[in-house]
């Protein structure tokens, strides 16, 4: 057992399934009770309410509803209730490799593969994801960006039913381009052939390498030391594309330039980048710079609030970073560090966690979709399992902070104020997690049950 | 009138919650025949609500067919303001139990016509055949609901201006800002409370000792509106030891010697009560 504080889960107890009553017309008000809520301020015992596909403030709902206080209730049986996980770099899963989605004649196949992955990801606790694409030929890159574009949360492309009710699928948030603008030294680490790797971002390189669709991606990981990188980053950021620094040999100064231009992520920190050195710490040095996104939990929550309210930026109280090309005035938690926890030594994890606990974004390790891994095997590399390892390796008092590294932090990275949090108005993408091992017991996407553990089936909906 | 003296505030909450549950269950309410309960707000009832929620979670009671009427609400305070009595009741009771929205009644302090709202409230109580059990707390100045000292003892639901000491006392809930406390409130009258079949008053803490003494040993007095329950045929006061500090030893001893507590809960027949109360462990 990981810790002593929780009520042990009682879901082994077989509960009599409640026959579904007539589903009320209009949005359904659901109460989750007996839950440990995963919040920025730690685990909170309590309940959570959702109306349709959004979380709501239950009080105003109560006074305004004339008849029943609640349509149905979910007994969480002491499990953790967490925001849905967001995987910002998913190479593939369930035998699908997103990098192969670019092949010219595979249009129909890609659509069905993507649908299959979206339908099955909830069982790994993932409610939204960015498919990652390795360096490839320009035409292929353009096709991948187009085919793996953003999808809506509702409705799923075809009617799908779980436990007699319509379900929803994980949401695709658009492509994460892992390259092709990488340092040649790290070309091999992408698992793609070196011929597609580009060594310059000057001139028209960005458009040329991505078939003109670079600005339609959601995230792009590049090496900031390449010529023309700063201009390209500014252009990407202005178009709303998130920029990550990775597979790089950059110096810290070059990283500051990239951050000043708007880069907000260090992709796979400590891997495929120079080691931490005393004269020039390189990209890893961003971790320890107090001016770059270091916030306590309350600040992080407030920053998320500010995001949500679209509040205008306030001048931060710390000195701005002056770089060759501009001035970076960061905000708390503004830089994120993605971390494949499973592959890192616990010393490295603790180093990152100690330096910047509120900037960690968990990366899954689903074996790049290469094999036909069984679901059980896949879940070992999935984000909830990474959260558990982060929690174990850092020895935190409770797992909420580790869980938020897979939900709230990526949501803030992608500027999705309605995701990753359990506040009124947020999207009802929810997970029920086992309090002992953080394994996924049920997953809700857009307020609909997308997956539940076989032991739980029939016990989750109570019609009030 | 019965007075029950418990050792601690927690025992007061236990007893009152157990009593409310027993009354509801004995009544066996249905949709056509709901149990009608009057509810107060404030720090004293809070502990009792916690116990009620606990008993509900243990499935000892259901509020499905319980109708509630709250005593009072501020005027002009938004319904969702954290200090409104709507918010208090929601946070501390309603959100935790299976009560139905249409069975919950709280005065609307933002109604376009407050007089009409008060009359409507009285009519609504009547339409259910009156309140079966009215729970109440009292203020240090002896007020029951917002019936400040000087209120008529035959008053009905109406608008009331708050006394200065109530405003000062409540400023702690409004960030210490006296000007932020609403000046007016809607409240049931003393007469409305006395019309209930049973009135149960909770009093705990040394700061309420003076009010309890006035309420029990003083005469019926419009300057201590809670004392009006002396006129009620079935009034119960439950207090803790601290609240008896101002009372005469004689009075406290008399009430402690009586088997009220067990009678209330229907625990035992009266013959055996004398023995069992003699055997109760002294603390």
XYZ file of C-alpha atoms in Angstrom:
747
model
C 0.000 0.000 0.000
C 1.323 3.381 -0.957
C 0.076 5.328 1.987
C -2.113 4.988 5.030
C -4.340 8.007 4.736
C -7.032 6.858 2.416
C -10.139 4.919 3.044
C -9.478 1.608 1.367
C -11.496 1.202 -1.793
C -14.638 -0.769 -1.437
C -15.333 -1.436 -5.064
C -14.705 -5.170 -4.718
C -18.036 -5.256 -2.981
C -20.567 -6.408 -5.529
C -23.334 -3.878 -5.732
C -26.624 -4.649 -7.277
C -26.862 -2.914 -10.627
C -29.509 -0.266 -10.741
C -31.838 -0.639 -13.693
C -31.568 2.497 -15.778
C -34.592 4.656 -15.156
C -36.042 6.732 -17.936
C -33.309 9.139 -18.907
C -34.569 12.654 -18.240
C -34.827 14.999 -21.151
C -32.235 17.728 -21.368
C -28.806 17.637 -19.755
C -28.439 15.140 -16.934
C -27.208 16.381 -13.540
C -24.875 13.811 -12.013
C -23.354 13.809 -8.560
C -20.149 11.929 -7.816
C -19.961 11.286 -4.085
C -17.712 9.438 -1.626
C -14.769 10.621 -3.691
C -11.285 11.899 -2.940
C -11.017 14.853 -5.315
C -7.612 15.462 -6.874
C -7.026 19.219 -6.715
C -4.161 21.711 -6.743
C -4.494 21.858 -2.988
C -4.152 18.125 -2.470
C -6.739 15.429 -1.989
C -10.073 16.700 -0.783
C -12.833 14.459 0.398
C -16.035 15.531 -1.235
C -18.363 15.396 -4.146
C -18.420 16.719 -7.679
C -21.333 17.610 -9.912
C -21.657 17.620 -13.652
C -24.417 18.778 -15.932
C -24.220 17.252 -19.392
C -20.605 17.508 -20.460
C -19.510 20.243 -18.028
C -18.735 20.365 -14.332
C -21.074 22.724 -12.537
C -21.472 24.586 -9.294
C -24.043 22.391 -7.579
C -25.531 25.082 -5.409
C -26.958 27.253 -8.153
C -28.145 24.104 -9.908
C -29.998 23.064 -6.775
C -31.965 26.262 -6.355
C -32.851 26.511 -10.000
C -34.125 22.995 -10.509
C -37.769 22.741 -9.630
C -38.041 19.008 -9.076
C -35.266 16.558 -8.396
C -32.072 17.784 -6.840
C -30.043 15.348 -8.921
C -30.783 12.946 -11.775
C -28.241 10.322 -10.972
C -25.522 9.645 -8.486
C -22.223 7.845 -8.758
C -20.807 6.246 -5.622
C -17.045 6.627 -6.014
C -16.498 4.232 -3.103
C -13.497 6.101 -1.755
C -11.658 6.161 -5.080
C -9.743 9.178 -6.334
C -11.669 11.396 -8.730
C -9.189 13.102 -11.033
C -9.296 15.223 -14.159
C -8.771 13.185 -17.337
C -5.172 12.699 -18.445
C -3.789 14.536 -21.460
C -1.035 12.824 -23.428
C 0.896 15.485 -25.320
C 3.145 13.101 -27.216
C 1.517 9.832 -28.205
C 3.461 8.044 -30.926
C 0.850 5.375 -31.133
C -1.048 2.775 -29.199
C -2.873 -0.495 -29.626
C -0.735 -1.462 -32.604
C -1.185 1.860 -34.424
C 1.876 3.954 -35.199
C 0.878 7.526 -35.991
C 4.045 8.119 -37.984
C 2.821 5.601 -40.517
C -0.422 7.523 -40.921
C 1.227 9.661 -43.543
C 1.375 7.070 -46.288
C -0.376 8.367 -49.364
C -2.941 5.631 -49.908
C -3.869 4.988 -46.295
C -6.585 7.606 -45.856
C -9.397 5.247 -44.892
C -7.119 3.103 -42.780
C -5.907 6.168 -40.853
C -9.440 7.259 -40.088
C -10.360 3.881 -38.673
C -7.063 3.582 -36.760
C -7.535 7.006 -35.232
C -11.107 6.169 -34.284
C -9.962 2.922 -32.690
C -7.269 4.679 -30.659
C -9.712 7.384 -29.584
C -12.213 4.779 -28.486
C -9.694 2.715 -26.528
C -7.574 5.440 -24.899
C -10.072 6.021 -22.058
C -9.170 2.618 -20.677
C -5.639 4.001 -20.202
C -7.064 7.082 -18.503
C -6.361 9.383 -21.429
C -9.187 11.728 -22.411
C -7.267 13.977 -24.803
C -4.030 13.507 -26.704
C -1.653 14.848 -29.317
C -0.508 12.174 -31.785
C 3.241 12.495 -32.267
C 4.831 12.251 -35.696
C 8.507 11.570 -36.331
C 10.549 13.353 -39.008
C 9.271 12.426 -42.427
C 9.112 13.705 -45.998
C 7.300 17.075 -46.476
C 4.306 15.590 -48.263
C 3.931 12.904 -45.612
C 4.234 15.504 -42.873
C 1.452 17.585 -44.405
C -0.792 14.542 -44.720
C -0.159 13.573 -41.095
C -1.020 17.067 -39.857
C -4.196 17.035 -41.873
C -5.351 13.525 -41.009
C -4.529 13.745 -37.302
C -6.063 17.162 -36.814
C -8.153 18.306 -33.904
C -11.419 16.526 -33.286
C -14.443 17.653 -31.394
C -15.308 16.147 -28.031
C -18.848 15.379 -29.066
C -20.274 13.411 -30.677
C -18.100 10.422 -31.531
C -17.949 9.807 -35.262
C -20.278 6.862 -35.013
C -22.720 5.806 -32.349
C -21.001 3.778 -29.682
C -22.580 2.367 -26.589
C -21.132 1.417 -23.204
C -23.495 -0.045 -20.626
C -26.578 0.953 -22.556
C -25.597 4.594 -22.810
C -23.941 6.499 -25.546
C -20.286 7.042 -24.883
C -17.676 9.525 -25.979
C -14.140 9.011 -27.206
C -10.859 10.603 -26.301
C -10.342 13.913 -28.014
C -7.515 14.394 -30.485
C -5.888 17.780 -29.882
C -3.829 17.894 -33.071
C -0.372 16.744 -34.059
C 2.815 17.037 -32.028
C 5.604 17.220 -34.617
C 8.701 15.597 -33.166
C 11.083 17.145 -35.661
C 12.213 17.380 -38.348
C 14.245 20.401 -37.124
C 16.595 18.478 -34.849
C 20.235 18.291 -34.046
C 21.830 15.679 -36.269
C 23.378 14.037 -33.202
C 19.938 13.075 -31.954
C 18.339 12.097 -35.247
C 18.569 8.445 -34.323
C 16.693 9.002 -31.048
C 13.501 9.716 -32.967
C 13.584 6.274 -34.476
C 13.269 7.826 -37.912
C 15.783 7.854 -40.711
C 18.351 10.660 -40.707
C 17.546 11.744 -44.264
C 14.385 13.575 -43.091
C 16.140 15.584 -40.399
C 16.620 19.292 -41.225
C 19.538 21.315 -39.978
C 18.192 24.793 -40.627
C 15.036 26.805 -39.955
C 16.100 29.712 -42.111
C 13.999 31.202 -44.859
C 11.148 29.037 -45.998
C 12.345 25.861 -44.249
C 9.373 25.643 -41.884
C 6.770 25.670 -44.643
C 8.844 23.618 -47.006
C 9.517 20.782 -44.573
C 5.918 20.464 -43.443
C 4.267 20.844 -46.811
C 2.944 24.277 -45.853
C 0.955 22.989 -42.901
C 3.380 23.685 -40.028
C 1.081 26.281 -38.445
C -1.753 23.752 -38.200
C 0.159 21.555 -35.760
C -0.537 21.832 -32.037
C 2.987 21.321 -30.771
C 6.364 21.145 -32.432
C 9.597 20.000 -30.848
C 12.705 21.539 -32.365
C 16.337 22.233 -31.600
C 16.720 25.941 -30.779
C 20.351 26.154 -31.893
C 19.477 25.684 -35.567
C 19.900 28.827 -37.665
C 16.655 30.764 -37.949
C 15.129 29.023 -34.934
C 14.182 32.170 -33.026
C 12.294 33.704 -35.954
C 10.554 30.398 -36.619
C 9.567 30.043 -32.958
C 8.090 33.551 -32.920
C 6.106 32.746 -36.027
C 4.838 29.412 -34.644
C 3.902 30.934 -31.298
C 2.083 33.816 -32.980
C 0.027 31.229 -34.858
C -0.824 29.441 -31.615
C 1.507 26.488 -32.072
C 3.243 25.366 -28.884
C 7.018 25.046 -29.191
C 9.077 22.500 -27.309
C 12.869 22.350 -27.134
C 14.326 18.898 -27.581
C 16.699 16.566 -29.412
C 19.149 19.403 -29.152
C 22.729 20.413 -28.339
C 21.718 23.977 -27.448
C 23.482 26.104 -24.883
C 21.502 27.705 -22.091
C 21.808 31.081 -23.830
C 20.210 29.673 -26.953
C 17.442 28.217 -24.826
C 16.814 31.628 -23.239
C 16.447 33.068 -26.732
C 13.930 30.367 -27.584
C 12.021 30.950 -24.344
C 12.003 34.685 -24.971
C 10.537 33.974 -28.405
C 7.742 31.984 -26.779
C 8.852 28.369 -26.416
C 7.096 26.876 -23.383
C 8.240 23.287 -23.207
C 11.429 21.300 -22.810
C 10.653 17.982 -24.453
C 11.939 14.919 -22.630
C 14.162 16.908 -20.339
C 17.605 15.278 -19.788
C 17.159 12.869 -22.636
C 18.517 13.616 -26.129
C 20.176 16.793 -24.870
C 23.575 17.671 -23.415
C 24.113 16.669 -19.796
C 24.084 19.297 -17.075
C 27.529 20.946 -17.022
C 28.845 23.554 -14.657
C 29.829 26.301 -17.135
C 26.882 25.860 -19.463
C 24.052 23.801 -18.047
C 22.301 23.629 -21.438
C 18.534 23.112 -21.731
C 18.514 21.322 -18.365
C 19.566 24.640 -16.841
C 16.110 26.094 -17.532
C 14.894 23.887 -14.710
C 16.909 25.715 -12.121
C 16.359 29.285 -13.286
C 14.102 30.850 -10.706
C 12.849 33.332 -13.274
C 11.486 30.579 -15.482
C 8.243 29.255 -14.215
C 8.695 28.405 -10.605
C 5.534 28.623 -8.627
C 3.984 27.120 -5.572
C 0.798 25.128 -5.850
C -1.466 28.021 -4.953
C 0.192 30.242 -7.542
C -0.187 27.504 -10.110
C -3.863 27.255 -9.293
C -4.216 31.004 -9.492
C -2.363 31.034 -12.789
C -4.832 28.480 -14.068
C -7.654 30.660 -12.788
C -6.140 33.597 -14.582
C -5.931 31.543 -17.760
C -9.527 30.600 -17.356
C -10.664 34.154 -16.937
C -8.393 35.350 -19.737
C -7.078 37.858 -17.264
C -4.608 40.291 -18.699
C -1.008 39.723 -17.807
C 0.365 41.463 -14.754
C 4.021 42.393 -14.583
C 5.754 39.605 -12.654
C 7.742 40.515 -9.556
C 10.928 38.825 -10.704
C 13.510 40.270 -13.104
C 12.908 39.629 -16.763
C 15.324 37.496 -18.746
C 17.213 39.585 -21.236
C 18.204 37.706 -24.307
C 19.779 38.659 -27.597
C 16.456 38.961 -29.365
C 13.999 40.096 -26.779
C 12.845 40.167 -23.229
C 11.124 37.250 -21.616
C 8.876 38.082 -18.754
C 7.733 34.714 -17.589
C 4.763 33.873 -15.444
C 4.584 31.160 -12.799
C 4.604 27.745 -14.369
C 5.155 29.195 -17.794
C 7.773 26.648 -18.842
C 6.989 22.975 -18.790
C 9.298 19.996 -18.743
C 8.025 16.787 -20.226
C 9.331 13.716 -18.565
C 9.190 10.027 -19.462
C 9.256 9.071 -15.804
C 9.352 5.344 -16.458
C 12.750 5.550 -18.141
C 14.425 7.976 -15.753
C 16.490 7.208 -12.726
C 14.723 8.302 -9.585
C 17.608 10.743 -8.922
C 16.851 12.494 -12.213
C 13.150 12.557 -11.444
C 13.846 14.066 -8.041
C 16.160 16.638 -9.581
C 13.435 17.824 -11.955
C 10.763 17.593 -9.308
C 12.822 19.432 -6.739
C 13.663 22.212 -9.158
C 10.290 22.743 -10.742
C 7.473 20.513 -9.458
C 4.735 22.577 -11.103
C 6.205 22.413 -14.584
C 6.322 18.647 -14.990
C 4.301 17.144 -17.821
C 4.174 13.365 -17.894
C 5.007 11.529 -21.089
C 3.614 8.101 -21.778
C 5.696 5.207 -22.950
C 3.402 3.087 -25.038
C 6.146 1.386 -27.013
C 5.488 3.611 -30.014
C 2.628 1.390 -30.974
C 5.082 -0.991 -32.550
C 3.791 -4.216 -31.113
C 0.356 -5.651 -30.545
C 0.728 -5.068 -26.847
C -1.995 -6.358 -24.621
C -4.016 -3.685 -22.869
C -2.548 -4.651 -19.510
C 0.939 -4.181 -20.862
C 0.015 -0.901 -22.497
C -1.364 0.443 -19.252
C 2.083 0.095 -17.682
C 3.375 2.803 -19.985
C 0.252 4.962 -19.813
C 0.055 8.269 -17.994
C -1.662 7.085 -14.764
C 1.121 4.564 -14.303
C 3.683 7.322 -14.933
C 1.923 9.444 -12.319
C 2.243 6.580 -9.876
C 5.952 6.249 -10.590
C 6.445 9.981 -10.190
C 4.600 9.791 -6.894
C 6.689 6.855 -5.707
C 10.000 8.242 -6.895
C 9.420 11.640 -5.306
C 7.956 10.236 -2.094
C 5.244 12.875 -2.001
C 2.716 12.951 0.830
C -0.206 12.356 -1.472
C -0.492 11.532 -5.168
C -2.539 14.537 -6.260
C 0.446 16.594 -7.415
C 1.748 13.677 -9.482
C -1.653 13.117 -11.064
C -1.940 16.790 -11.989
C 1.377 16.454 -13.872
C -0.611 14.344 -16.330
C -3.705 16.537 -16.459
C -3.562 20.109 -15.174
C -0.015 20.807 -16.355
C -0.454 19.657 -19.970
C -3.759 21.555 -20.065
C -1.935 24.711 -19.024
C 0.841 24.008 -21.511
C -1.708 23.711 -24.315
C -3.679 26.688 -22.960
C -6.849 24.686 -22.450
C -8.388 26.401 -19.419
C -11.395 24.073 -19.439
C -9.353 20.921 -19.090
C -7.296 19.329 -16.368
C -9.185 20.784 -13.432
C -12.161 19.924 -11.296
C -13.783 23.359 -11.246
C -17.198 24.559 -12.270
C -17.293 25.238 -15.987
C -14.534 22.754 -16.834
C -15.056 19.879 -19.260
C -16.343 16.767 -17.532
C -13.384 14.557 -18.496
C -12.922 12.491 -15.354
C -11.110 9.457 -14.033
C -11.793 7.212 -11.102
C -8.443 5.954 -9.861
C -7.636 3.254 -7.365
C -6.257 5.039 -4.286
C -3.652 2.339 -3.770
C -2.022 1.897 -7.158
C -3.614 4.717 -9.190
C -4.865 2.239 -11.773
C -7.797 3.452 -13.845
C -11.158 2.171 -12.660
C -13.439 4.280 -14.812
C -13.120 7.063 -17.337
C -15.638 9.691 -18.355
C -15.233 11.754 -21.475
C -17.485 14.761 -21.971
C -19.662 13.573 -19.098
C -20.211 10.141 -20.561
C -18.879 6.875 -19.259
C -16.255 5.868 -21.815
C -14.745 2.926 -19.976
C -15.064 1.173 -16.645
C -13.245 -1.655 -14.955
C -15.066 -4.996 -15.235
C -15.403 -5.187 -11.426
C -17.256 -1.925 -11.443
C -19.688 -2.525 -14.254
C -23.244 -2.145 -13.195
C -22.316 -0.344 -10.017
C -21.528 3.093 -11.339
C -24.810 4.732 -12.190
C -27.418 5.211 -9.544
C -30.516 6.885 -10.808
C -31.666 9.163 -8.057
C -41.065 22.713 29.115
C -38.297 20.174 29.263
C -34.661 21.016 29.749
C -32.040 18.405 28.942
C -28.493 19.070 30.089
C -25.789 17.119 28.273
C -22.116 17.171 29.175
C -20.688 18.436 25.892
C -21.885 20.225 22.746
C -21.199 17.021 20.847
C -23.639 15.080 23.001
C -26.197 17.823 22.400
C -25.774 17.369 18.646
C -25.990 13.587 18.979
C -29.156 13.727 20.987
C -30.922 16.250 18.779
C -29.966 14.452 15.573
C -31.130 11.128 17.013
C -34.382 12.756 18.059
C -35.037 14.302 14.647
C -34.356 10.981 12.965
C -36.643 9.177 15.371
C -39.433 11.689 14.770
C -39.092 11.364 10.988
C -39.016 7.574 11.073
C -41.907 7.287 13.545
C -43.946 9.526 11.283
C -43.169 7.297 8.251
C -43.533 10.152 5.768
C -44.737 9.617 2.216
C -45.059 11.922 -0.764
C -48.679 12.574 0.158
C -47.924 12.919 3.878
C -44.504 14.557 4.265
C -42.835 15.350 7.577
C -42.509 19.110 8.013
C -39.392 20.351 9.744
C -38.381 23.882 10.698
C -34.655 24.575 10.450
C -32.324 27.206 11.890
C -28.900 28.404 10.750
C -25.928 29.278 12.904
C -23.033 27.647 14.638
C -25.025 25.670 17.215
C -27.183 23.729 14.731
C -24.144 23.107 12.526
C -22.910 20.235 14.715
C -26.382 18.753 14.681
C -26.518 18.906 10.850
C -23.219 17.055 10.705
C -24.714 14.262 12.791
C -27.831 14.184 10.621
C -25.666 13.812 7.518
C -23.801 10.974 9.222
C -27.066 9.219 10.079
C -28.274 9.728 6.505
C -25.070 8.181 5.169
C -25.581 5.191 7.453
C -29.025 4.927 5.859
C -30.751 5.451 9.196
C -32.997 8.118 7.685
C -34.195 9.437 4.355
C -35.168 13.034 3.653
C -37.004 12.101 0.474
C -40.370 13.056 1.962
C -39.257 15.694 4.440
C -40.371 19.278 3.847
C -38.229 21.969 5.412
C -38.895 25.592 6.256
C -35.998 27.778 7.205
C -36.337 30.458 9.832
C -34.808 33.459 8.158
C -32.711 34.980 5.384
C -30.940 38.286 4.865
C -32.521 40.863 2.578
C -30.653 41.971 -0.508
C -27.825 39.480 -0.185
C -27.325 37.488 -3.420
C -28.590 33.935 -3.051
C -25.197 32.462 -3.910
C -23.266 34.763 -1.530
C -21.252 32.503 0.781
C -22.899 34.040 3.852
C -26.471 33.788 2.648
C -28.571 31.272 4.523
C -29.288 29.589 1.198
C -25.554 28.910 0.937
C -25.341 27.842 4.568
C -28.119 25.306 4.211
C -26.776 24.027 0.917
C -23.212 23.630 2.111
C -23.988 22.205 5.523
C -27.036 20.064 4.928
C -28.842 19.905 1.616
C -25.910 18.986 -0.599
C -25.217 15.935 1.525
C -28.700 14.448 1.793
C -31.420 13.208 -0.530
C -33.820 16.085 0.015
C -35.872 17.180 -2.968
C -35.671 20.706 -4.231
C -39.413 21.305 -4.193
C -39.536 20.339 -0.512
C -37.027 22.986 0.532
C -38.399 26.365 1.578
C -36.247 29.374 2.396
C -37.462 32.941 2.465
C -36.344 34.896 -0.607
C -34.679 38.069 0.616
C -34.475 39.342 -2.965
C -38.157 38.984 -3.777
C -39.631 41.993 -5.619
C -42.235 42.443 -2.890
C -40.980 41.292 0.493
C -44.378 41.601 2.189
C -45.941 39.298 -0.399
C -43.026 36.884 0.051
C -43.630 36.737 3.829
C -47.372 36.155 3.397
C -46.683 33.474 0.802
C -44.359 31.745 3.283
C -47.007 31.668 6.016
C -49.543 30.307 3.522
C -47.117 27.646 2.390
C -46.564 26.478 5.980
C -50.317 26.322 6.459
C -50.753 24.344 3.250
C -48.683 21.548 4.753
C -50.749 21.603 7.935
C -48.140 23.427 9.973
C -44.654 22.534 11.105
C -44.238 19.315 13.083
C -40.911 20.074 14.693
C -39.190 23.435 14.735
C -35.484 23.316 15.555
C -34.078 26.603 16.800
C -30.984 28.183 18.224
C -30.893 31.355 20.254
C -28.696 34.406 20.184
C -26.749 35.723 23.186
C -29.480 38.395 23.534
C -32.144 35.700 23.582
C -33.411 36.192 20.043
C -35.072 33.278 18.305
C -34.807 33.440 14.483
C -34.258 37.159 13.743
C -36.856 38.189 16.338
C -34.670 40.763 17.988
C -35.347 41.975 21.536
C -38.580 43.939 21.528
C -40.316 41.813 18.887
C -43.950 41.025 19.436
C -44.467 37.566 20.856
C -47.400 37.056 18.498
C -45.467 38.166 15.406
C -45.714 36.347 12.060
C -43.258 36.124 9.159
C -42.143 39.645 8.263
C -39.283 42.026 7.485
C -37.129 42.821 10.473
C -34.329 45.348 10.981
C -31.361 43.746 12.685
C -30.240 44.949 16.105
C -26.867 46.661 16.231
C -25.321 43.900 18.352
C -26.494 41.235 15.885
C -24.882 43.209 13.069
C -21.652 43.559 15.017
C -21.701 39.873 15.945
C -22.283 38.841 12.321
C -19.620 41.165 10.914
C -17.124 38.369 11.510
C -18.758 36.512 8.620
C -18.339 39.530 6.325
C -14.609 40.081 6.703
C -15.065 42.105 9.893
C -16.794 44.853 7.938
C -19.854 46.035 9.852
C -21.120 47.975 6.841
C -21.163 44.827 4.708
C -23.715 43.091 6.942
C -27.233 43.409 5.579
C -29.394 45.637 7.801
C -32.625 43.815 7.152
C -33.796 40.255 7.143
C -36.918 38.244 6.558
C -37.780 36.048 9.509
C -40.552 33.845 10.797
C -42.300 35.409 13.766
C -42.346 34.209 17.356
C -45.973 33.250 16.724
C -44.955 31.193 13.698
C -42.475 29.237 15.798
C -45.005 28.706 18.600
C -47.515 27.307 16.092
C -45.298 24.284 15.492
C -46.349 21.032 17.147
C -42.983 20.851 18.886
C -40.172 23.359 19.394
C -36.654 22.166 20.119
C -34.094 24.784 21.113
C -30.368 24.054 21.090
C -28.126 26.122 23.351
C -24.427 25.419 23.813
C -21.458 27.317 25.154
C -20.708 29.614 28.082
C -21.473 32.697 25.986
C -25.117 31.582 25.808
C -25.384 30.952 29.576
C -27.049 34.284 30.287
C -29.581 33.760 27.493
C -30.402 30.271 28.751
C -30.927 31.521 32.286
C -33.314 34.214 31.008
C -35.074 31.698 28.804
C -35.645 29.145 31.604
C -35.728 31.094 34.853
C -36.836 34.507 33.672
C -40.440 35.248 32.819
C -41.912 35.354 29.348
C -40.422 38.538 28.038
C -40.453 40.238 24.650
C -36.903 41.445 25.338
C -35.833 37.777 25.314
C -37.993 36.429 22.568
C -36.833 32.842 23.046
C -38.487 32.890 26.475
C -41.829 32.693 24.650
C -41.334 28.943 24.328
C -42.353 28.754 27.995
C -45.885 29.192 26.662
C -45.536 26.296 24.257
C -47.167 23.001 25.286
C -44.291 20.903 23.940
C -41.023 22.774 24.053
C -37.660 21.109 24.620
C -34.408 22.866 25.389
C -31.204 20.884 24.941
C -28.066 22.487 26.311
C -24.561 21.591 27.446
C -23.018 22.079 30.890
C -21.324 25.341 29.898
C -24.624 26.928 28.992
C -25.965 26.316 32.511
C -23.329 28.488 34.192
C -25.749 31.305 34.977
C -28.555 29.041 36.050
C -29.324 28.287 39.669
C -27.859 25.014 40.878
C -31.325 24.098 42.101
C -32.822 24.448 38.623
C -30.063 22.526 36.915
C -30.192 19.711 39.459
C -33.930 19.443 39.162
C -33.847 19.034 35.389
C -30.904 16.645 35.523
C -32.834 14.366 37.862
C -35.620 13.939 35.328
C -35.660 11.146 32.733
C -36.439 13.539 29.881
C -33.639 12.361 27.731
C -34.671 8.734 27.668
C -38.328 9.613 27.308
C -37.537 11.756 24.308
C -35.734 8.964 22.566
C -38.288 6.365 23.658
C -35.456 4.353 25.086
C -37.159 2.811 28.083
C -40.367 2.702 30.069
C -40.686 5.212 32.873
C -40.431 2.654 35.726
C -36.990 1.515 34.667
C -35.913 5.023 33.896
C -35.425 6.037 37.482
C -32.944 3.209 37.965
C -31.117 3.734 34.748
C -30.751 7.467 35.278
C -29.399 6.770 38.761
C -26.873 4.418 37.183
C -25.699 6.867 34.573
C -21.970 7.290 35.060
C -20.990 10.522 36.715
C -18.257 12.423 34.934
